[in-house]
Amino acid sequence: MTRDPSVASDATPPQRSWGGGNPLLDVRGLAHRFVLKDGRSVRALDGVDLTVETGEILGIVGESGCGKSTLGKTLIGVLRADDGTVHFEGTPIHGLARPALRAVRARLQYVYQDAGAALDPRWTIARSLDEALVIHTRLTRPERNARVRETLASVGLREDHLPLYPHEVSGGQQRRVGLARVLALHPKLLILDEPTSGLDVSVQATILKLLLALWQQYHLTLLFISHDLAVVRSVCTRVAVMYLGRIVEMGPTAEIFGNPRHPYTRSLLAAVPVPGGRRVIEEAWLEGEPPNPLAIPSGCRFRNRCPMAAPRCASEDPTPRLLGPAHEAACHFA
């Protein structure tokens, strides 16, 4: 887990200013399996329960391969859900007929990690932005042009970017184009997959400031997938920690960073340096690599790397327990 030096160590997450605590997204028992050529399957998601309230910024963190991106892609239907339910604005979205699903996807959008790869290299920026409006709206051509110019300006790009192709702009500008393309649809929930990865530190800071400004301007709800705990701490209002396809701890950002209860969360935070040589958490417990996802351990899936493991952990799979206001962890000894 790397630290963004541009983010102050004592930064406080933004406060939600709308929504009144209404659930926008409700996920129950969500599962997805990748089937290998030899017939075996990998449980990339294994019973994820999650509720996202209107107006919040929920961070999804964990090691590479824990299922963060798979969760985001399964939520919007890019990957098929093998089990579980997803309700968006009170409506179950998996299994919807194509017209109804298209209407939902206009309000539930995914911003890919590789913004350049998500843009057609043969299309100008103008055509890429216009395409989404053609598919999802009934706006006239002049209305679409006006919407494109308005949205482009909101992400800090000029109109003279419109005739350019993706390879003619920088990586940071490609991220802005990707944001403009989804914001043009006036969505309610954005799933952001590693929105600052691969960018210079100064560009990361600029993108984060832009995201917070857009969050306020458009009254968005954000699902913020990231491996960078320092960024998550400064941006998110709540955090969910994933390990091997499950959420093992979830709670308000200040509580997760100030009082982590799951040993995996404590191990992740122990890897985050802060100025002066100190650490957020002093104990550095995490050793070795995650288990083979084809052979997930019985009981608690973290037990083979946990210094607190007991015989009970091998036989009983821990379920999330409420430890405080909106703070829960799946650990027998939390």
Coordinates of C-alpha atoms in Angstrom, one line a residue:
M1 CA 0.0 0.0 0.0
T2 CA 1.7 3.2 -1.1
R3 CA 1.3 6.7 0.3
D4 CA 0.5 9.8 -1.8
P5 CA 2.8 12.5 -0.4
S6 CA 0.4 15.2 -1.6
V7 CA -2.3 14.0 0.9
A8 CA -1.9 15.3 4.5
S9 CA -1.6 12.6 7.1
D10 CA -4.2 14.3 9.3
A11 CA -6.6 14.9 6.4
T12 CA -10.3 14.4 7.3
P13 CA -12.7 12.8 4.8
P14 CA -15.3 15.0 3.2
Q15 CA -18.8 15.1 4.8
R16 CA -21.9 14.0 3.0
S17 CA -24.2 17.0 2.4
W18 CA -27.2 15.3 0.8
G19 CA -29.2 12.1 0.7
G20 CA -30.5 11.9 4.3
G21 CA -29.2 8.3 4.7
N22 CA -31.3 6.8 2.0
P23 CA -29.8 3.5 0.6
L24 CA -29.0 3.9 -3.1
L25 CA -27.4 0.5 -3.6
D26 CA -28.1 -2.7 -1.7
V27 CA -26.1 -5.8 -2.3
R28 CA -26.8 -9.2 -0.7
G29 CA -24.8 -12.4 -1.1
L30 CA -23.2 -11.3 -4.3
A31 CA -20.9 -14.0 -5.9
H32 CA -19.0 -14.4 -9.1
R33 CA -16.8 -17.3 -10.1
F34 CA -14.2 -17.4 -12.9
V35 CA -14.3 -20.8 -14.6
L36 CA -10.9 -22.0 -15.8
K37 CA -10.2 -24.1 -18.9
D38 CA -9.8 -27.2 -16.8
G39 CA -13.3 -26.8 -15.3
R40 CA -12.2 -25.5 -11.9
S41 CA -13.6 -22.2 -10.6
V42 CA -12.2 -19.3 -8.7
R43 CA -14.5 -17.6 -6.2
A44 CA -13.6 -14.0 -7.0
L45 CA -16.6 -12.8 -5.0
D46 CA -18.0 -15.0 -2.3
G47 CA -21.1 -13.6 -0.6
V48 CA -20.6 -9.9 -0.5
D49 CA -23.1 -7.8 1.5
L50 CA -23.0 -4.1 1.0
T51 CA -25.2 -1.0 1.4
V52 CA -24.3 2.3 -0.2
E53 CA -26.2 5.4 1.0
T54 CA -27.0 8.3 -1.2
G55 CA -24.3 10.9 -1.2
E56 CA -21.5 9.0 0.5
I57 CA -18.0 8.1 -0.8
L58 CA -17.4 4.4 0.0
G59 CA -13.8 3.2 -0.4
I60 CA -13.1 -0.4 -1.3
V61 CA -9.6 -1.5 -0.3
G62 CA -7.5 -4.6 -0.2
E63 CA -4.5 -6.4 -1.7
S64 CA -4.3 -7.1 -5.5
G65 CA -6.6 -10.0 -6.3
C66 CA -8.9 -9.5 -3.4
G67 CA -11.9 -8.9 -5.7
K68 CA -12.2 -5.1 -5.7
S69 CA -12.5 -4.6 -9.4
T70 CA -14.6 -7.8 -9.8
L71 CA -17.0 -6.4 -7.3
G72 CA -17.4 -3.1 -9.3
K73 CA -17.8 -4.9 -12.7
T74 CA -20.3 -7.4 -11.2
L75 CA -22.4 -4.6 -9.8
I76 CA -22.9 -3.0 -13.2
G77 CA -23.4 -6.3 -15.0
V78 CA -20.1 -6.4 -17.0
L79 CA -19.5 -9.7 -15.1
R80 CA -22.4 -12.0 -14.5
A81 CA -23.5 -12.6 -10.9
D82 CA -23.6 -16.3 -10.1
D83 CA -25.5 -15.7 -6.9
G84 CA -27.0 -12.9 -4.8
T85 CA -29.0 -9.7 -5.5
V86 CA -28.2 -6.1 -6.4
H87 CA -30.9 -3.5 -5.8
F88 CA -30.3 0.0 -7.2
E89 CA -32.8 2.7 -6.1
G90 CA -34.9 -0.2 -4.8
T91 CA -35.0 -2.1 -8.1
P92 CA -33.3 -5.4 -8.6
I93 CA -31.1 -4.9 -11.6
H94 CA -29.8 -8.4 -12.5
G95 CA -32.2 -10.1 -14.9
L96 CA -33.8 -6.8 -16.2
A97 CA -35.0 -6.6 -19.8
R98 CA -32.6 -4.7 -22.1
P99 CA -34.6 -1.4 -22.2
A100 CA -34.9 -1.3 -18.4
L101 CA -31.3 -2.3 -17.9
R102 CA -30.2 0.5 -20.2
A103 CA -32.1 3.1 -18.2
V104 CA -30.4 1.8 -15.0
R105 CA -27.0 1.9 -16.5
A106 CA -27.4 5.5 -17.4
R107 CA -27.6 6.3 -13.7
L108 CA -25.1 3.7 -12.5
Q109 CA -21.8 4.2 -14.3
Y110 CA -18.3 2.6 -14.2
V111 CA -15.1 4.6 -14.7
Y112 CA -12.3 2.2 -15.8
Q113 CA -8.8 2.2 -14.4
D114 CA -7.2 2.5 -17.9
A115 CA -9.0 5.5 -19.3
G116 CA -7.1 5.4 -22.5
A117 CA -8.1 1.8 -23.3
A118 CA -11.7 2.6 -22.6
L119 CA -11.7 5.2 -25.4
D120 CA -12.0 4.1 -29.0
P121 CA -8.7 5.2 -30.6
R122 CA -10.4 5.8 -33.9
W123 CA -12.9 8.3 -32.5
T124 CA -12.4 11.9 -31.5
I125 CA -13.1 13.0 -28.0
A126 CA -16.3 14.7 -29.3
R127 CA -17.6 11.5 -30.9
S128 CA -16.8 9.4 -27.7
L129 CA -18.7 11.9 -25.6
D130 CA -21.6 12.1 -28.0
E131 CA -22.0 8.3 -28.3
A132 CA -23.2 7.8 -24.7
L133 CA -25.8 10.5 -25.2
V134 CA -27.0 8.9 -28.4
I135 CA -27.4 5.5 -26.7
H136 CA -28.9 6.6 -23.4
T137 CA -30.9 9.8 -24.1
R138 CA -33.4 11.3 -26.6
L139 CA -31.6 14.6 -26.8
T140 CA -31.5 16.4 -30.2
R141 CA -28.1 17.0 -31.8
P142 CA -27.9 20.6 -30.6
E143 CA -28.9 19.5 -27.1
R144 CA -26.2 16.8 -27.2
N145 CA -23.6 19.3 -28.4
A146 CA -24.5 21.7 -25.5
R147 CA -24.4 18.8 -23.0
V148 CA -21.0 17.7 -24.3
R149 CA -19.5 21.3 -24.0
E150 CA -21.0 21.8 -20.5
T151 CA -19.6 18.5 -19.2
L152 CA -16.2 19.0 -20.8
A153 CA -15.9 22.3 -19.1
S154 CA -16.9 20.8 -15.7
V155 CA -13.9 18.4 -15.8
G156 CA -11.5 21.3 -16.7
L157 CA -11.0 20.7 -20.5
R158 CA -11.4 23.2 -23.3
E159 CA -13.6 22.9 -26.4
D160 CA -10.5 22.6 -28.5
H161 CA -10.0 19.1 -27.1
L162 CA -13.1 17.9 -28.8
P163 CA -11.5 17.2 -32.3
L164 CA -8.5 15.5 -30.7
Y165 CA -8.0 11.7 -30.5
P166 CA -7.2 9.9 -27.2
H167 CA -3.5 9.4 -28.1
E168 CA -3.2 13.2 -28.5
V169 CA -3.9 14.0 -24.9
S170 CA -2.1 13.1 -21.7
G171 CA -3.0 10.4 -19.2
G172 CA -4.5 12.8 -16.8
Q173 CA -6.6 14.4 -19.6
Q174 CA -7.8 10.9 -20.6
R175 CA -9.0 10.4 -17.1
R176 CA -11.0 13.7 -17.4
V177 CA -12.5 12.6 -20.7
G178 CA -13.5 9.3 -19.1
L179 CA -15.2 11.2 -16.3
A180 CA -16.9 13.6 -18.8
R181 CA -18.3 10.7 -20.8
V182 CA -20.2 9.3 -17.8
L183 CA -21.1 12.6 -16.2
A184 CA -22.8 13.7 -19.4
L185 CA -25.5 11.1 -18.5
H186 CA -26.1 12.7 -15.1
P187 CA -25.6 9.5 -13.2
K188 CA -26.4 9.0 -9.5
L189 CA -23.6 6.5 -8.7
L190 CA -20.1 6.3 -10.1
I191 CA -17.9 3.3 -9.6
L192 CA -14.3 4.5 -9.8
D193 CA -11.7 1.8 -10.4
E194 CA -8.2 3.0 -9.2
P195 CA -8.9 6.6 -10.5
T196 CA -5.4 7.8 -9.5
S197 CA -3.2 4.8 -10.3
G198 CA -0.3 5.3 -12.8
L199 CA -0.4 9.1 -12.5
D200 CA 2.3 11.4 -11.2
V201 CA 1.7 12.6 -7.7
S202 CA 0.9 16.2 -8.8
V203 CA -1.6 14.8 -11.3
Q204 CA -3.1 12.5 -8.7
A205 CA -3.8 15.5 -6.4
T206 CA -5.4 17.4 -9.3
I207 CA -7.7 14.4 -10.1
L208 CA -8.7 14.0 -6.5
K209 CA -9.6 17.6 -6.1
L210 CA -11.6 17.4 -9.4
L211 CA -13.5 14.3 -8.1
L212 CA -14.5 16.0 -4.9
A213 CA -15.6 19.1 -6.8
L214 CA -17.7 16.9 -9.2
W215 CA -19.1 15.0 -6.3
Q216 CA -20.4 18.2 -4.8
Q217 CA -21.5 19.8 -8.1
Y218 CA -23.4 16.7 -9.4
H219 CA -24.6 15.4 -6.0
L220 CA -23.0 12.1 -6.8
T221 CA -22.5 8.9 -4.8
L222 CA -19.1 7.3 -5.3
L223 CA -17.8 3.8 -4.9
F224 CA -14.0 4.4 -4.8
I225 CA -11.9 1.3 -5.5
S226 CA -8.2 1.8 -4.6
H227 CA -5.1 0.2 -3.2
D228 CA -3.8 3.5 -1.8
L229 CA -4.9 3.8 1.8
A230 CA -3.7 7.3 2.2
V231 CA -5.9 8.5 -0.7
V232 CA -8.9 6.6 0.6
R233 CA -8.4 8.1 4.1
S234 CA -8.5 11.6 2.7
V235 CA -11.4 11.1 0.2
C236 CA -13.8 8.5 1.5
T237 CA -16.6 8.9 4.1
R238 CA -16.7 5.1 4.8
V239 CA -14.3 2.2 4.0
A240 CA -14.9 -1.5 3.2
V241 CA -11.8 -3.9 3.5
M242 CA -11.8 -6.9 1.2
Y243 CA -9.9 -10.1 1.5
L244 CA -10.2 -13.1 -0.8
G245 CA -13.6 -12.1 -2.2
R246 CA -15.3 -11.0 1.0
I247 CA -15.6 -7.8 3.0
V248 CA -13.9 -8.5 6.4
E249 CA -14.3 -5.1 7.9
M250 CA -16.4 -2.0 7.2
G251 CA -17.1 1.3 8.9
P252 CA -16.6 5.1 9.0
T253 CA -13.2 6.2 7.7
A254 CA -12.1 7.7 11.0
E255 CA -13.1 4.5 12.8
I256 CA -11.3 2.2 10.4
F257 CA -8.1 4.2 10.5
G258 CA -8.3 5.1 14.2
N259 CA -9.6 1.8 15.6
P260 CA -9.2 -1.1 13.1
R261 CA -10.5 -4.3 14.6
H262 CA -9.8 -7.0 12.0
P263 CA -6.2 -8.3 12.0
Y264 CA -6.0 -8.0 8.2
T265 CA -7.0 -4.3 8.4
R266 CA -4.4 -3.7 11.1
S267 CA -1.8 -5.4 8.9
L268 CA -2.7 -3.2 5.9
L269 CA -2.5 -0.1 8.0
A270 CA 0.9 -1.1 9.4
A271 CA 2.3 -0.9 5.9
V272 CA 1.3 2.8 5.5
P273 CA 4.2 5.1 6.5
V274 CA 3.5 8.7 7.7
P275 CA 5.9 11.6 8.1
G276 CA 8.5 11.3 10.9
G277 CA 9.0 7.6 10.4
R278 CA 5.8 6.7 12.4
R279 CA 3.1 4.3 11.2
V280 CA -0.7 4.5 11.4
I281 CA -0.5 1.1 13.2
E282 CA 2.8 -0.1 14.7
E283 CA 2.3 -3.9 14.4
A284 CA 3.4 -5.3 11.0
W285 CA 1.7 -8.6 11.1
L286 CA 1.0 -9.4 7.4
E287 CA 3.3 -12.2 6.1
G288 CA 3.4 -14.3 3.0
E289 CA 1.0 -14.3 0.1
P290 CA -2.8 -14.8 0.1
P291 CA -3.8 -18.4 -0.2
N292 CA -4.5 -20.0 -3.6
P293 CA -8.0 -18.9 -4.5
L294 CA -8.6 -22.4 -5.8
A295 CA -8.0 -23.8 -2.3
I296 CA -9.4 -21.3 0.2
P297 CA -8.8 -22.4 3.8
S298 CA -11.6 -23.7 5.9
G299 CA -13.1 -21.5 8.5
C300 CA -11.5 -18.0 8.5
R301 CA -9.8 -17.5 5.2
F302 CA -7.2 -15.2 6.8
R303 CA -6.2 -17.7 9.5
N304 CA -3.0 -18.9 7.8
R305 CA -1.6 -15.4 7.9
C306 CA -3.0 -14.2 11.3
P307 CA -1.1 -14.2 14.5
M308 CA -4.3 -14.4 16.5
A309 CA -5.5 -17.6 14.9
A310 CA -6.9 -20.3 17.2
P311 CA -8.3 -23.8 16.6
R312 CA -11.8 -22.2 16.3
C313 CA -10.7 -20.2 13.3
A314 CA -10.1 -23.4 11.3
S315 CA -13.6 -24.8 11.9
E316 CA -15.8 -21.7 12.1
D317 CA -16.2 -19.2 9.3
P318 CA -16.6 -15.8 11.1
T319 CA -19.6 -13.7 10.3
P320 CA -19.6 -9.9 10.5
R321 CA -20.3 -8.6 14.0
L322 CA -21.4 -5.0 14.9
L323 CA -18.6 -3.5 17.0
G324 CA -19.8 0.1 17.1
P325 CA -22.0 2.6 15.2
A326 CA -21.9 1.4 11.6
H327 CA -18.6 -0.5 12.3
E328 CA -18.5 -4.3 11.8
A329 CA -15.8 -6.9 11.3
A330 CA -15.8 -10.6 10.5
C331 CA -13.4 -11.9 13.1
H332 CA -14.0 -14.2 16.2
F333 CA -11.7 -12.0 18.3
A334 CA -12.4 -8.5 17.1

